[in-house]
Amino acid sequence: MESDESNKELDKVRSRLVEKMSRQVIKQLLDDLLKDGVLNDEEKDSILQENSTSSDRARCLIDMVKKKGQEASRKLFTHLQERDPTLSTELELPSGLPV
């Protein structure tokens, strides 16, 4: 996937991600993106504390990652494929994206 495509792909699947991402997967993605330096502790805590539902947390996470650019979006996809391969397949996300 070209780096330019990552944010476009994220826009395309955003509503389905918001609808289908589980609370557990969101927390795992937050940890992964914190480890990668995409998010900092304050951003992670903000997503968890300021959003009471999984849908709101997913929406906030996606929007925050998208604002950080193509590389951040690509890392989100890569970690999502690792954490929830079934959802990644259902959304037809490209496989084998390098982190």
mmCIF file with all atom_site columns, C-alpha atoms in Angstrom:
data_model
loop_
_atom_site.group_PDB
_atom_site.id
_atom_site.type_symbol
_atom_site.label_atom_id
_atom_site.label_alt_id
_atom_site.label_comp_id
_atom_site.label_asym_id
_atom_site.label_entity_id
_atom_site.label_seq_id
_atom_site.pdbx_PDB_ins_code
_atom_site.Cartn_x
_atom_site.Cartn_y
_atom_site.Cartn_z
_atom_site.occupancy
_atom_site.B_iso_or_equiv
_atom_site.pdbx_formal_charge
_atom_site.auth_seq_id
_atom_site.auth_comp_id
_atom_site.auth_asym_id
_atom_site.auth_atom_id
_atom_site.pdbx_PDB_model_num
ATOM 1  C CA . MET A 1 1  ? 0.000   0.000   0.000  1.00 0.00 ? 1  MET A CA 1
ATOM 2  C CA . GLU A 1 2  ? 1.418   3.375   -0.910 1.00 0.00 ? 2  GLU A CA 1
ATOM 3  C CA . SER A 1 3  ? 1.844   5.638   2.085  1.00 0.00 ? 3  SER A CA 1
ATOM 4  C CA . ASP A 1 4  ? -0.596  8.136   0.553  1.00 0.00 ? 4  ASP A CA 1
ATOM 5  C CA . GLU A 1 5  ? -3.213  5.429   0.566  1.00 0.00 ? 5  GLU A CA 1
ATOM 6  C CA . SER A 1 6  ? -3.182  4.715   4.307  1.00 0.00 ? 6  SER A CA 1
ATOM 7  C CA . ASN A 1 7  ? -5.314  7.689   5.336  1.00 0.00 ? 7  ASN A CA 1
ATOM 8  C CA . LYS A 1 8  ? -7.673  7.141   2.389  1.00 0.00 ? 8  LYS A CA 1
ATOM 9  C CA . GLU A 1 9  ? -8.107  3.516   3.422  1.00 0.00 ? 9  GLU A CA 1
ATOM 10 C CA . LEU A 1 10 ? -8.713  4.610   7.010  1.00 0.00 ? 10 LEU A CA 1
ATOM 11 C CA . ASP A 1 11 ? -11.434 7.015   5.828  1.00 0.00 ? 11 ASP A CA 1
ATOM 12 C CA . LYS A 1 12 ? -13.007 4.236   3.793  1.00 0.00 ? 12 LYS A CA 1
ATOM 13 C CA . VAL A 1 13 ? -13.302 1.779   6.693  1.00 0.00 ? 13 VAL A CA 1
ATOM 14 C CA . ARG A 1 14 ? -13.725 4.251   9.578  1.00 0.00 ? 14 ARG A CA 1
ATOM 15 C CA . SER A 1 15 ? -17.446 3.736   10.174 1.00 0.00 ? 15 SER A CA 1
ATOM 16 C CA . ARG A 1 16 ? -17.127 -0.058  10.147 1.00 0.00 ? 16 ARG A CA 1
ATOM 17 C CA . LEU A 1 17 ? -14.110 0.068   12.460 1.00 0.00 ? 17 LEU A CA 1
ATOM 18 C CA . VAL A 1 18 ? -16.049 2.266   14.891 1.00 0.00 ? 18 VAL A CA 1
ATOM 19 C CA . GLU A 1 19 ? -18.934 -0.179  14.794 1.00 0.00 ? 19 GLU A CA 1
ATOM 20 C CA . LYS A 1 20 ? -16.957 -3.420  15.095 1.00 0.00 ? 20 LYS A CA 1
ATOM 21 C CA . MET A 1 21 ? -13.768 -2.816  17.094 1.00 0.00 ? 21 MET A CA 1
ATOM 22 C CA . SER A 1 22 ? -14.025 -4.401  20.532 1.00 0.00 ? 22 SER A CA 1
ATOM 23 C CA . ARG A 1 23 ? -12.994 -2.712  23.776 1.00 0.00 ? 23 ARG A CA 1
ATOM 24 C CA . GLN A 1 24 ? -10.192 -5.275  24.185 1.00 0.00 ? 24 GLN A CA 1
ATOM 25 C CA . VAL A 1 25 ? -8.776  -4.655  20.688 1.00 0.00 ? 25 VAL A CA 1
ATOM 26 C CA . ILE A 1 26 ? -8.913  -0.884  21.219 1.00 0.00 ? 26 ILE A CA 1
ATOM 27 C CA . LYS A 1 27 ? -6.884  -1.213  24.434 1.00 0.00 ? 27 LYS A CA 1
ATOM 28 C CA . GLN A 1 28 ? -4.353  -3.473  22.691 1.00 0.00 ? 28 GLN A CA 1
ATOM 29 C CA . LEU A 1 29 ? -4.030  -1.017  19.801 1.00 0.00 ? 29 LEU A CA 1
ATOM 30 C CA . LEU A 1 30 ? -3.508  1.852   22.248 1.00 0.00 ? 30 LEU A CA 1
ATOM 31 C CA . ASP A 1 31 ? -0.682  -0.105  23.904 1.00 0.00 ? 31 ASP A CA 1
ATOM 32 C CA . ASP A 1 32 ? 0.851   -0.988  20.521 1.00 0.00 ? 32 ASP A CA 1
ATOM 33 C CA . LEU A 1 33 ? 0.725   2.598   19.270 1.00 0.00 ? 33 LEU A CA 1
ATOM 34 C CA . LEU A 1 34 ? 2.122   3.893   22.567 1.00 0.00 ? 34 LEU A CA 1
ATOM 35 C CA . LYS A 1 35 ? 5.035   1.451   22.234 1.00 0.00 ? 35 LYS A CA 1
ATOM 36 C CA . ASP A 1 36 ? 5.608   2.626   18.641 1.00 0.00 ? 36 ASP A CA 1
ATOM 37 C CA . GLY A 1 37 ? 5.663   6.275   19.715 1.00 0.00 ? 37 GLY A CA 1
ATOM 38 C CA . VAL A 1 38 ? 2.575   7.107   17.650 1.00 0.00 ? 38 VAL A CA 1
ATOM 39 C CA . LEU A 1 39 ? 0.678   8.041   20.824 1.00 0.00 ? 39 LEU A CA 1
ATOM 40 C CA . ASN A 1 40 ? 1.940   9.354   24.132 1.00 0.00 ? 40 ASN A CA 1
ATOM 41 C CA . ASP A 1 41 ? 0.631   8.461   27.602 1.00 0.00 ? 41 ASP A CA 1
ATOM 42 C CA . GLU A 1 42 ? -1.543  11.559  27.775 1.00 0.00 ? 42 GLU A CA 1
ATOM 43 C CA . GLU A 1 43 ? -3.236  10.780  24.447 1.00 0.00 ? 43 GLU A CA 1
ATOM 44 C CA . LYS A 1 44 ? -3.821  7.160   25.437 1.00 0.00 ? 44 LYS A CA 1
ATOM 45 C CA . ASP A 1 45 ? -5.303  8.162   28.796 1.00 0.00 ? 45 ASP A CA 1
ATOM 46 C CA . SER A 1 46 ? -7.465  10.798  27.126 1.00 0.00 ? 46 SER A CA 1
ATOM 47 C CA . ILE A 1 47 ? -8.982  8.234   24.758 1.00 0.00 ? 47 ILE A CA 1
ATOM 48 C CA . LEU A 1 48 ? -9.732  5.837   27.615 1.00 0.00 ? 48 LEU A CA 1
ATOM 49 C CA . GLN A 1 49 ? -11.023 8.372   30.146 1.00 0.00 ? 49 GLN A CA 1
ATOM 50 C CA . GLU A 1 50 ? -12.970 10.792  27.970 1.00 0.00 ? 50 GLU A CA 1
ATOM 51 C CA . ASN A 1 51 ? -14.903 8.194   25.974 1.00 0.00 ? 51 ASN A CA 1
ATOM 52 C CA . SER A 1 52 ? -17.277 5.841   27.754 1.00 0.00 ? 52 SER A CA 1
ATOM 53 C CA . THR A 1 53 ? -18.251 3.549   24.876 1.00 0.00 ? 53 THR A CA 1
ATOM 54 C CA . SER A 1 54 ? -16.128 1.372   22.614 1.00 0.00 ? 54 SER A CA 1
ATOM 55 C CA . SER A 1 55 ? -17.519 3.202   19.592 1.00 0.00 ? 55 SER A CA 1
ATOM 56 C CA . ASP A 1 56 ? -16.460 6.584   20.960 1.00 0.00 ? 56 ASP A CA 1
ATOM 57 C CA . ARG A 1 57 ? -13.017 5.247   21.880 1.00 0.00 ? 57 ARG A CA 1
ATOM 58 C CA . ALA A 1 58 ? -12.557 3.764   18.416 1.00 0.00 ? 58 ALA A CA 1
ATOM 59 C CA . ARG A 1 59 ? -13.717 6.997   16.770 1.00 0.00 ? 59 ARG A CA 1
ATOM 60 C CA . CYS A 1 60 ? -11.319 9.084   18.868 1.00 0.00 ? 60 CYS A CA 1
ATOM 61 C CA . LEU A 1 61 ? -8.404  6.678   18.281 1.00 0.00 ? 61 LEU A CA 1
ATOM 62 C CA . ILE A 1 62 ? -8.933  6.610   14.512 1.00 0.00 ? 62 ILE A CA 1
ATOM 63 C CA . ASP A 1 63 ? -9.231  10.391  14.255 1.00 0.00 ? 63 ASP A CA 1
ATOM 64 C CA . MET A 1 64 ? -6.159  10.967  16.426 1.00 0.00 ? 64 MET A CA 1
ATOM 65 C CA . VAL A 1 65 ? -4.051  8.498   14.425 1.00 0.00 ? 65 VAL A CA 1
ATOM 66 C CA . LYS A 1 66 ? -5.218  9.940   11.106 1.00 0.00 ? 66 LYS A CA 1
ATOM 67 C CA . LYS A 1 67 ? -4.095  13.435  12.146 1.00 0.00 ? 67 LYS A CA 1
ATOM 68 C CA . LYS A 1 68 ? -0.616  12.048  12.804 1.00 0.00 ? 68 LYS A CA 1
ATOM 69 C CA . GLY A 1 69 ? -0.127  11.096  9.166  1.00 0.00 ? 69 GLY A CA 1
ATOM 70 C CA . GLN A 1 70 ? 0.294   8.201   6.792  1.00 0.00 ? 70 GLN A CA 1
ATOM 71 C CA . GLU A 1 71 ? 2.892   6.298   8.814  1.00 0.00 ? 71 GLU A CA 1
ATOM 72 C CA . ALA A 1 72 ? 0.704   6.342   11.926 1.00 0.00 ? 72 ALA A CA 1
ATOM 73 C CA . SER A 1 73 ? -2.292  5.094   9.922  1.00 0.00 ? 73 SER A CA 1
ATOM 74 C CA . ARG A 1 74 ? -0.192  2.312   8.424  1.00 0.00 ? 74 ARG A CA 1
ATOM 75 C CA . LYS A 1 75 ? 0.938   1.217   11.881 1.00 0.00 ? 75 LYS A CA 1
ATOM 76 C CA . LEU A 1 76 ? -2.675  1.166   13.078 1.00 0.00 ? 76 LEU A CA 1
ATOM 77 C CA . PHE A 1 77 ? -3.602  -1.158  10.187 1.00 0.00 ? 77 PHE A CA 1
ATOM 78 C CA . THR A 1 78 ? -0.631  -3.425  10.856 1.00 0.00 ? 78 THR A CA 1
ATOM 79 C CA . HIS A 1 79 ? -1.462  -3.773  14.536 1.00 0.00 ? 79 HIS A CA 1
ATOM 80 C CA . LEU A 1 80 ? -5.152  -4.269  13.776 1.00 0.00 ? 80 LEU A CA 1
ATOM 81 C CA . GLN A 1 81 ? -4.233  -7.168  11.477 1.00 0.00 ? 81 GLN A CA 1
ATOM 82 C CA . GLU A 1 82 ? -2.249  -8.738  14.318 1.00 0.00 ? 82 GLU A CA 1
ATOM 83 C CA . ARG A 1 83 ? -4.880  -8.123  16.999 1.00 0.00 ? 83 ARG A CA 1
ATOM 84 C CA . ASP A 1 84 ? -8.065  -8.877  15.029 1.00 0.00 ? 84 ASP A CA 1
ATOM 85 C CA . PRO A 1 85 ? -7.299  -10.754 11.790 1.00 0.00 ? 85 PRO A CA 1
ATOM 86 C CA . THR A 1 86 ? -10.982 -11.595 11.308 1.00 0.00 ? 86 THR A CA 1
ATOM 87 C CA . LEU A 1 87 ? -12.013 -7.933  11.307 1.00 0.00 ? 87 LEU A CA 1
ATOM 88 C CA . SER A 1 88 ? -9.083  -7.033  9.039  1.00 0.00 ? 88 SER A CA 1
ATOM 89 C CA . THR A 1 89 ? -10.188 -9.669  6.537  1.00 0.00 ? 89 THR A CA 1
ATOM 90 C CA . GLU A 1 90 ? -13.812 -8.566  6.768  1.00 0.00 ? 90 GLU A CA 1
ATOM 91 C CA . LEU A 1 91 ? -12.787 -4.962  6.047  1.00 0.00 ? 91 LEU A CA 1
ATOM 92 C CA . GLU A 1 92 ? -10.521 -6.174  3.216  1.00 0.00 ? 92 GLU A CA 1
ATOM 93 C CA . LEU A 1 93 ? -7.498  -4.426  4.641  1.00 0.00 ? 93 LEU A CA 1
ATOM 94 C CA . PRO A 1 94 ? -4.304  -5.154  2.724  1.00 0.00 ? 94 PRO A CA 1
ATOM 95 C CA . SER A 1 95 ? -2.091  -7.729  4.402  1.00 0.00 ? 95 SER A CA 1
ATOM 96 C CA . GLY A 1 96 ? 1.620   -7.680  5.013  1.00 0.00 ? 96 GLY A CA 1
ATOM 97 C CA . LEU A 1 97 ? 2.066   -3.996  5.714  1.00 0.00 ? 97 LEU A CA 1
ATOM 98 C CA . PRO A 1 98 ? 5.479   -3.313  7.198  1.00 0.00 ? 98 PRO A CA 1
ATOM 99 C CA . VAL A 1 99 ? 5.568   -1.509  10.538 1.00 0.00 ? 99 VAL A CA 1
#
